């Protein structure tokens, strides 16, 4: 179970990663809810965006999140075989794989973009995925490569 | 060897019989050594057609444009269009068929084999000629070109002036065709597919980012890469919002707040968004005609982005675009054993 | 009064100028104006370029210009902050005569009837050191056909003429005289022989073979007459509708203005001006969805007419300087010289 303090430090010199998490409504979003109602402790750095299906996450959402300053992007959906729409997550798997390869090819750190399978019953797994992601991004530091210089 | 006389005769025959409404091919231009697209509708003009290593354009683009134009015509001529297609171009036609852009009966593919050669790269050619201006390029044997300049003839090794795409080409012979000119050569004796990509992949993460950042920085956003691409046929591209529905009730706020994925400013962050979105959108569709890279006025190696995804699709999903029009597309299909280990 | 500068002293001159100096350099396969590193020695600058891919118009008219920033707290009036540029002086070296002639044409657009402080503040700080063309740098050069010449001084502050191992240097404007003065002893007074040699090269260059469409004065009436001609459609048949011809043009100056929001609470952002392009579909798109210039033929006509008809009517000169970029870089070989030739013949 997560043990990171939930209190966001106010010290601006401490880097607080900003993560955009695209969660499918049927599994991962419900999983995150479960983590919440079970009062699990995990970092609050992930901004959840609920989508109908991981298969509906267009690569442009991911790129746009990086463009607008996300330090990491997470796409999370139902386990293979569990998709509410039967095969949306299989399509997502291919697409996300390609996006990941492309991002890493142009020199974006591999750890900034992740995909996970989290079911509605896996509150603990969701907390763990986020915790690990935040930990890894903390080591990488802020994402500046794709961020719009505004 | 491909004899242009045979192509002209075939084109003339098609037009005389009226079995096609137009022959898309190449003719001599006024702008330089490269041939320019020809739209032959009259059998009498068939003699304008040329075929040589300066026929660089992928004419499949005009099949798309013609289809778009037809949708606006009240009484369109629905006869097929004949297209002179190199190996890469014929694969582009196959992808368009796969995407149901038109039907097989709508197009008559006049395949031409590049044999052991291919098309020239204008920049490489002018470098090889060291200031002299080429006025004509002809194949010479199996591995060189005879280049005509004002000062006389020069023999140039094909490997020195062939476009990068041609050096790594695996489909110099048009697989899909109604009629074909030229022979198939199995071993072309050039570098293997993805050689250039491999060299780039071998660089470190920081080096790769420095490489791409420099290139993206230079982009003018003239969109020539998009405009020349037969697969970039979206009526509305992610970079321009021309299709926002406006009616009397649309408020100023709504107009102002319409989704702008990518700003117009040609700055590195927006340029990289554009190129990445385009690369992803072409995954499993790009057939490596590399027209995008050829037309770029500031020499951005766009082909490498598309190559990367082509290679991943081939290695991981066993998918090669433009070989079978009946195949489901790369991102609209999946297999149970697709890679899964990268997911947590 | 003219002077002589040894080629090996060009870098030293650049270093002596109290300005950011740019000169053409080959980077990633493209000739582009690159900053000359401060303290560059003789190897730093070498004007051996054919012509740059991009013209030097962006020094006065950058592709992106912030006009002002805005900020608005909820329920309050927006606060606007002007961002007039105050750039350091810039000296651009190796400007070809065609690109030099582009500058006064852009000045006409941004000065006079419409005074543009953004353009003007940059333009006032920009000086062009030109390089006369002894031989045409591109097979698609046609400066002579549009009233220019390979040794035109128009728009330049200083003109260099390549005499082999040295340049013959002529100050064209007071700013040019200052630049030469800054070089001090690097410049020697030109002898009569040098001046004669320079003149000989200019008149040789003027005899060079170039592309042409015949009578320049015939262009405007021909275009007017052929406005509704079917030829436009057929000439633009191969056009792919990209922006190469206009973005690489030394005189194309159309722009778009948009707001780039950078933060939501408070809402803040920048109003920016970016290059726009008459070949793009959204250039003339109305918010109703109607597009008066829907076809590529209409867009090609607009570009040619703007340069050879409307600009002539408004400003008494062509808005084309014959650099030939739009011909050389066109992906499908659309050729403005051939277009004009056809219109005049018709």
JSON list of N, CA, C and O in Angstrom, two decimals, chain C residues 260-288:
[
{"chain": "C", "resi": 260, "resn": "UNK", "atom": "N", "xyz": [-3.06, 33.31, -28.84]},
{"chain": "C", "resi": 260, "resn": "UNK", "atom": "CA", "xyz": [-2.52, 32.09, -28.25]},
{"chain": "C", "resi": 260, "resn": "UNK", "atom": "C", "xyz": [-2.67, 32.20, -26.76]},
{"chain": "C", "resi": 260, "resn": "UNK", "atom": "O", "xyz": [-1.99, 32.99, -26.09]},
{"chain": "C", "resi": 261, "resn": "UNK", "atom": "N", "xyz": [-3.60, 31.42, -26.24]},
{"chain": "C", "resi": 261, "resn": "UNK", "atom": "CA", "xyz": [-3.89, 31.47, -24.81]},
{"chain": "C", "resi": 261, "resn": "UNK", "atom": "C", "xyz": [-2.84, 30.65, -24.08]},
{"chain": "C", "resi": 261, "resn": "UNK", "atom": "O", "xyz": [-2.54, 29.52, -24.46]},
{"chain": "C", "resi": 262, "resn": "UNK", "atom": "N", "xyz": [-2.25, 31.24, -23.03]},
{"chain": "C", "resi": 262, "resn": "UNK", "atom": "CA", "xyz": [-1.20, 30.51, -22.33]},
{"chain": "C", "resi": 262, "resn": "UNK", "atom": "C", "xyz": [-1.60, 30.14, -20.90]},
{"chain": "C", "resi": 262, "resn": "UNK", "atom": "O", "xyz": [-0.93, 29.38, -20.24]},
{"chain": "C", "resi": 263, "resn": "UNK", "atom": "N", "xyz": [-2.70, 30.70, -20.41]},
{"chain": "C", "resi": 263, "resn": "UNK", "atom": "CA", "xyz": [-3.12, 30.34, -19.06]},
{"chain": "C", "resi": 263, "resn": "UNK", "atom": "C", "xyz": [-4.59, 30.65, -18.89]},
{"chain": "C", "resi": 263, "resn": "UNK", "atom": "O", "xyz": [-5.11, 31.56, -19.53]},
{"chain": "C", "resi": 264, "resn": "UNK", "atom": "N", "xyz": [-5.27, 29.92, -18.02]},
{"chain": "C", "resi": 264, "resn": "UNK", "atom": "CA", "xyz": [-6.71, 30.08, -17.91]},
{"chain": "C", "resi": 264, "resn": "UNK", "atom": "C", "xyz": [-7.15, 30.97, -16.76]},
{"chain": "C", "resi": 264, "resn": "UNK", "atom": "O", "xyz": [-8.09, 31.72, -16.90]},
{"chain": "C", "resi": 265, "resn": "UNK", "atom": "N", "xyz": [-6.50, 30.87, -15.59]},
{"chain": "C", "resi": 265, "resn": "UNK", "atom": "CA", "xyz": [-6.97, 31.70, -14.49]},
{"chain": "C", "resi": 265, "resn": "UNK", "atom": "C", "xyz": [-5.80, 32.39, -13.81]},
{"chain": "C", "resi": 265, "resn": "UNK", "atom": "O", "xyz": [-5.06, 31.73, -13.09]},
{"chain": "C", "resi": 266, "resn": "UNK", "atom": "N", "xyz": [-5.55, 33.67, -14.03]},
{"chain": "C", "resi": 266, "resn": "UNK", "atom": "CA", "xyz": [-6.35, 34.51, -14.93]},
{"chain": "C", "resi": 266, "resn": "UNK", "atom": "C", "xyz": [-6.07, 34.12, -16.38]},
{"chain": "C", "resi": 266, "resn": "UNK", "atom": "O", "xyz": [-5.01, 33.61, -16.69]},
{"chain": "C", "resi": 267, "resn": "UNK", "atom": "N", "xyz": [-7.04, 34.42, -17.24]},
{"chain": "C", "resi": 267, "resn": "UNK", "atom": "CA", "xyz": [-6.86, 34.14, -18.64]},
{"chain": "C", "resi": 267, "resn": "UNK", "atom": "C", "xyz": [-5.77, 35.07, -19.19]},
{"chain": "C", "resi": 267, "resn": "UNK", "atom": "O", "xyz": [-5.86, 36.29, -19.06]},
{"chain": "C", "resi": 268, "resn": "UNK", "atom": "N", "xyz": [-4.73, 34.47, -19.73]},
{"chain": "C", "resi": 268, "resn": "UNK", "atom": "CA", "xyz": [-3.69, 35.33, -20.32]},
{"chain": "C", "resi": 268, "resn": "UNK", "atom": "C", "xyz": [-3.15, 34.69, -21.59]},
{"chain": "C", "resi": 268, "resn": "UNK", "atom": "O", "xyz": [-3.34, 33.48, -21.81]},
{"chain": "C", "resi": 269, "resn": "UNK", "atom": "N", "xyz": [-2.54, 35.51, -22.36]},
{"chain": "C", "resi": 269, "resn": "UNK", "atom": "CA", "xyz": [-2.00, 34.98, -23.61]},
{"chain": "C", "resi": 269, "resn": "UNK", "atom": "C", "xyz": [-1.41, 36.07, -24.47]},
{"chain": "C", "resi": 269, "resn": "UNK", "atom": "O", "xyz": [-1.19, 37.20, -24.03]},
{"chain": "C", "resi": 270, "resn": "UNK", "atom": "N", "xyz": [-1.15, 35.70, -25.71]},
{"chain": "C", "resi": 270, "resn": "UNK", "atom": "CA", "xyz": [-0.51, 36.61, -26.64]},
{"chain": "C", "resi": 270, "resn": "UNK", "atom": "C", "xyz": [-1.33, 36.72, -27.92]},
{"chain": "C", "resi": 270, "resn": "UNK", "atom": "O", "xyz": [-1.88, 35.72, -28.39]},
{"chain": "C", "resi": 271, "resn": "UNK", "atom": "N", "xyz": [-1.38, 37.93, -28.43]},
{"chain": "C", "resi": 271, "resn": "UNK", "atom": "CA", "xyz": [-1.94, 38.08, -29.77]},
{"chain": "C", "resi": 271, "resn": "UNK", "atom": "C", "xyz": [-0.76, 38.07, -30.73]},
{"chain": "C", "resi": 271, "resn": "UNK", "atom": "O", "xyz": [0.14, 38.90, -30.60]},
{"chain": "C", "resi": 272, "resn": "UNK", "atom": "N", "xyz": [-0.76, 37.12, -31.64]},
{"chain": "C", "resi": 272, "resn": "UNK", "atom": "CA", "xyz": [0.42, 36.97, -32.51]},
{"chain": "C", "resi": 272, "resn": "UNK", "atom": "C", "xyz": [0.05, 37.12, -33.98]},
{"chain": "C", "resi": 272, "resn": "UNK", "atom": "O", "xyz": [-1.07, 36.81, -34.40]},
{"chain": "C", "resi": 273, "resn": "UNK", "atom": "N", "xyz": [1.03, 37.61, -34.70]},
{"chain": "C", "resi": 273, "resn": "UNK", "atom": "CA", "xyz": [0.88, 37.70, -36.15]},
{"chain": "C", "resi": 273, "resn": "UNK", "atom": "C", "xyz": [1.80, 36.64, -36.75]},
{"chain": "C", "resi": 273, "resn": "UNK", "atom": "O", "xyz": [2.98, 36.58, -36.41]},
{"chain": "C", "resi": 274, "resn": "UNK", "atom": "N", "xyz": [1.24, 35.80, -37.61]},
{"chain": "C", "resi": 274, "resn": "UNK", "atom": "CA", "xyz": [2.05, 34.77, -38.25]},
{"chain": "C", "resi": 274, "resn": "UNK", "atom": "C", "xyz": [1.86, 34.87, -39.75]},
{"chain": "C", "resi": 274, "resn": "UNK", "atom": "O", "xyz": [0.83, 35.34, -40.23]},
{"chain": "C", "resi": 275, "resn": "UNK", "atom": "N", "xyz": [2.88, 34.43, -40.50]},
{"chain": "C", "resi": 275, "resn": "UNK", "atom": "CA", "xyz": [2.74, 34.42, -41.95]},
{"chain": "C", "resi": 275, "resn": "UNK", "atom": "C", "xyz": [1.52, 33.61, -42.34]},
{"chain": "C", "resi": 275, "resn": "UNK", "atom": "O", "xyz": [1.23, 32.57, -41.75]},
{"chain": "C", "resi": 276, "resn": "UNK", "atom": "N", "xyz": [0.82, 34.10, -43.32]},
{"chain": "C", "resi": 276, "resn": "UNK", "atom": "CA", "xyz": [-0.28, 33.33, -43.89]},
{"chain": "C", "resi": 276, "resn": "UNK", "atom": "C", "xyz": [-0.02, 33.16, -45.37]},
{"chain": "C", "resi": 276, "resn": "UNK", "atom": "O", "xyz": [0.97, 33.69, -45.89]},
{"chain": "C", "resi": 277, "resn": "UNK", "atom": "N", "xyz": [-0.92, 32.49, -46.03]},
{"chain": "C", "resi": 277, "resn": "UNK", "atom": "CA", "xyz": [-0.58, 31.99, -47.32]},
{"chain": "C", "resi": 277, "resn": "UNK", "atom": "C", "xyz": [-1.82, 31.84, -48.19]},
{"chain": "C", "resi": 277, "resn": "UNK", "atom": "O", "xyz": [-2.74, 31.11, -47.85]},
{"chain": "C", "resi": 278, "resn": "UNK", "atom": "N", "xyz": [-1.81, 32.54, -49.32]},
{"chain": "C", "resi": 278, "resn": "UNK", "atom": "CA", "xyz": [-3.00, 32.56, -50.17]},
{"chain": "C", "resi": 278, "resn": "UNK", "atom": "C", "xyz": [-3.26, 31.21, -50.84]},
{"chain": "C", "resi": 278, "resn": "UNK", "atom": "O", "xyz": [-4.29, 31.04, -51.50]},
{"chain": "C", "resi": 279, "resn": "UNK", "atom": "N", "xyz": [-2.33, 30.27, -50.69]},
{"chain": "C", "resi": 279, "resn": "UNK", "atom": "CA", "xyz": [-2.55, 28.96, -51.32]},
{"chain": "C", "resi": 279, "resn": "UNK", "atom": "C", "xyz": [-3.26, 27.99, -50.37]},
{"chain": "C", "resi": 279, "resn": "UNK", "atom": "O", "xyz": [-3.66, 26.91, -50.77]},
{"chain": "C", "resi": 280, "resn": "UNK", "atom": "N", "xyz": [-3.40, 28.38, -49.11]},
{"chain": "C", "resi": 280, "resn": "UNK", "atom": "CA", "xyz": [-4.08, 27.50, -48.15]},
{"chain": "C", "resi": 280, "resn": "UNK", "atom": "C", "xyz": [-5.59, 27.66, -48.26]},
{"chain": "C", "resi": 280, "resn": "UNK", "atom": "O", "xyz": [-6.08, 28.76, -48.51]},
{"chain": "C", "resi": 281, "resn": "UNK", "atom": "N", "xyz": [-6.32, 26.57, -48.03]},
{"chain": "C", "resi": 281, "resn": "UNK", "atom": "CA", "xyz": [-7.77, 26.66, -48.16]},
{"chain": "C", "resi": 281, "resn": "UNK", "atom": "C", "xyz": [-8.42, 27.61, -47.16]},
{"chain": "C", "resi": 281, "resn": "UNK", "atom": "O", "xyz": [-9.43, 28.23, -47.46]},
{"chain": "C", "resi": 282, "resn": "UNK", "atom": "N", "xyz": [-7.84, 27.76, -45.97]},
{"chain": "C", "resi": 282, "resn": "UNK", "atom": "CA", "xyz": [-8.52, 28.59, -44.97]},
{"chain": "C", "resi": 282, "resn": "UNK", "atom": "C", "xyz": [-8.17, 30.07, -45.11]},
{"chain": "C", "resi": 282, "resn": "UNK", "atom": "O", "xyz": [-8.65, 30.89, -44.34]},
{"chain": "C", "resi": 283, "resn": "UNK", "atom": "N", "xyz": [-7.35, 30.43, -46.09]},
{"chain": "C", "resi": 283, "resn": "UNK", "atom": "CA", "xyz": [-6.93, 31.82, -46.25]},
{"chain": "C", "resi": 283, "resn": "UNK", "atom": "C", "xyz": [-8.13, 32.72, -46.50]},
{"chain": "C", "resi": 283, "resn": "UNK", "atom": "O", "xyz": [-8.25, 33.80, -45.94]},
{"chain": "C", "resi": 284, "resn": "UNK", "atom": "N", "xyz": [-9.01, 32.26, -47.37]},
{"chain": "C", "resi": 284, "resn": "UNK", "atom": "CA", "xyz": [-10.19, 33.08, -47.70]},
{"chain": "C", "resi": 284, "resn": "UNK", "atom": "C", "xyz": [-11.47, 32.49, -47.15]},
{"chain": "C", "resi": 284, "resn": "UNK", "atom": "O", "xyz": [-12.56, 32.91, -47.52]},
{"chain": "C", "resi": 285, "resn": "UNK", "atom": "N", "xyz": [-11.34, 31.49, -46.29]},
{"chain": "C", "resi": 285, "resn": "UNK", "atom": "CA", "xyz": [-12.53, 30.81, -45.77]},
{"chain": "C", "resi": 285, "resn": "UNK", "atom": "C", "xyz": [-13.37, 31.78, -44.95]},
{"chain": "C", "resi": 285, "resn": "UNK", "atom": "O", "xyz": [-12.86, 32.43, -44.04]},
{"chain": "C", "resi": 286, "resn": "UNK", "atom": "N", "xyz": [-14.65, 31.88, -45.28]},
{"chain": "C", "resi": 286, "resn": "UNK", "atom": "CA", "xyz": [-15.55, 32.71, -44.47]},
{"chain": "C", "resi": 286, "resn": "UNK", "atom": "C", "xyz": [-16.10, 31.87, -43.33]},
{"chain": "C", "resi": 286, "resn": "UNK", "atom": "O", "xyz": [-16.16, 30.64, -43.43]},
{"chain": "C", "resi": 287, "resn": "UNK", "atom": "N", "xyz": [-16.55, 32.53, -42.28]},
{"chain": "C", "resi": 287, "resn": "UNK", "atom": "CA", "xyz": [-17.07, 31.75, -41.16]},
{"chain": "C", "resi": 287, "resn": "UNK", "atom": "C", "xyz": [-18.38, 31.05, -41.53]},
{"chain": "C", "resi": 287, "resn": "UNK", "atom": "O", "xyz": [-18.80, 30.12, -40.87]},
{"chain": "C", "resi": 288, "resn": "UNK", "atom": "N", "xyz": [-18.99, 31.48, -42.62]},
{"chain": "C", "resi": 288, "resn": "UNK", "atom": "CA", "xyz": [-20.21, 30.80, -43.06]},
{"chain": "C", "resi": 288, "resn": "UNK", "atom": "C", "xyz": [-19.91, 29.46, -43.70]},
{"chain": "C", "resi": 288, "resn": "UNK", "atom": "O", "xyz": [-20.80, 28.64, -43.91]}
]
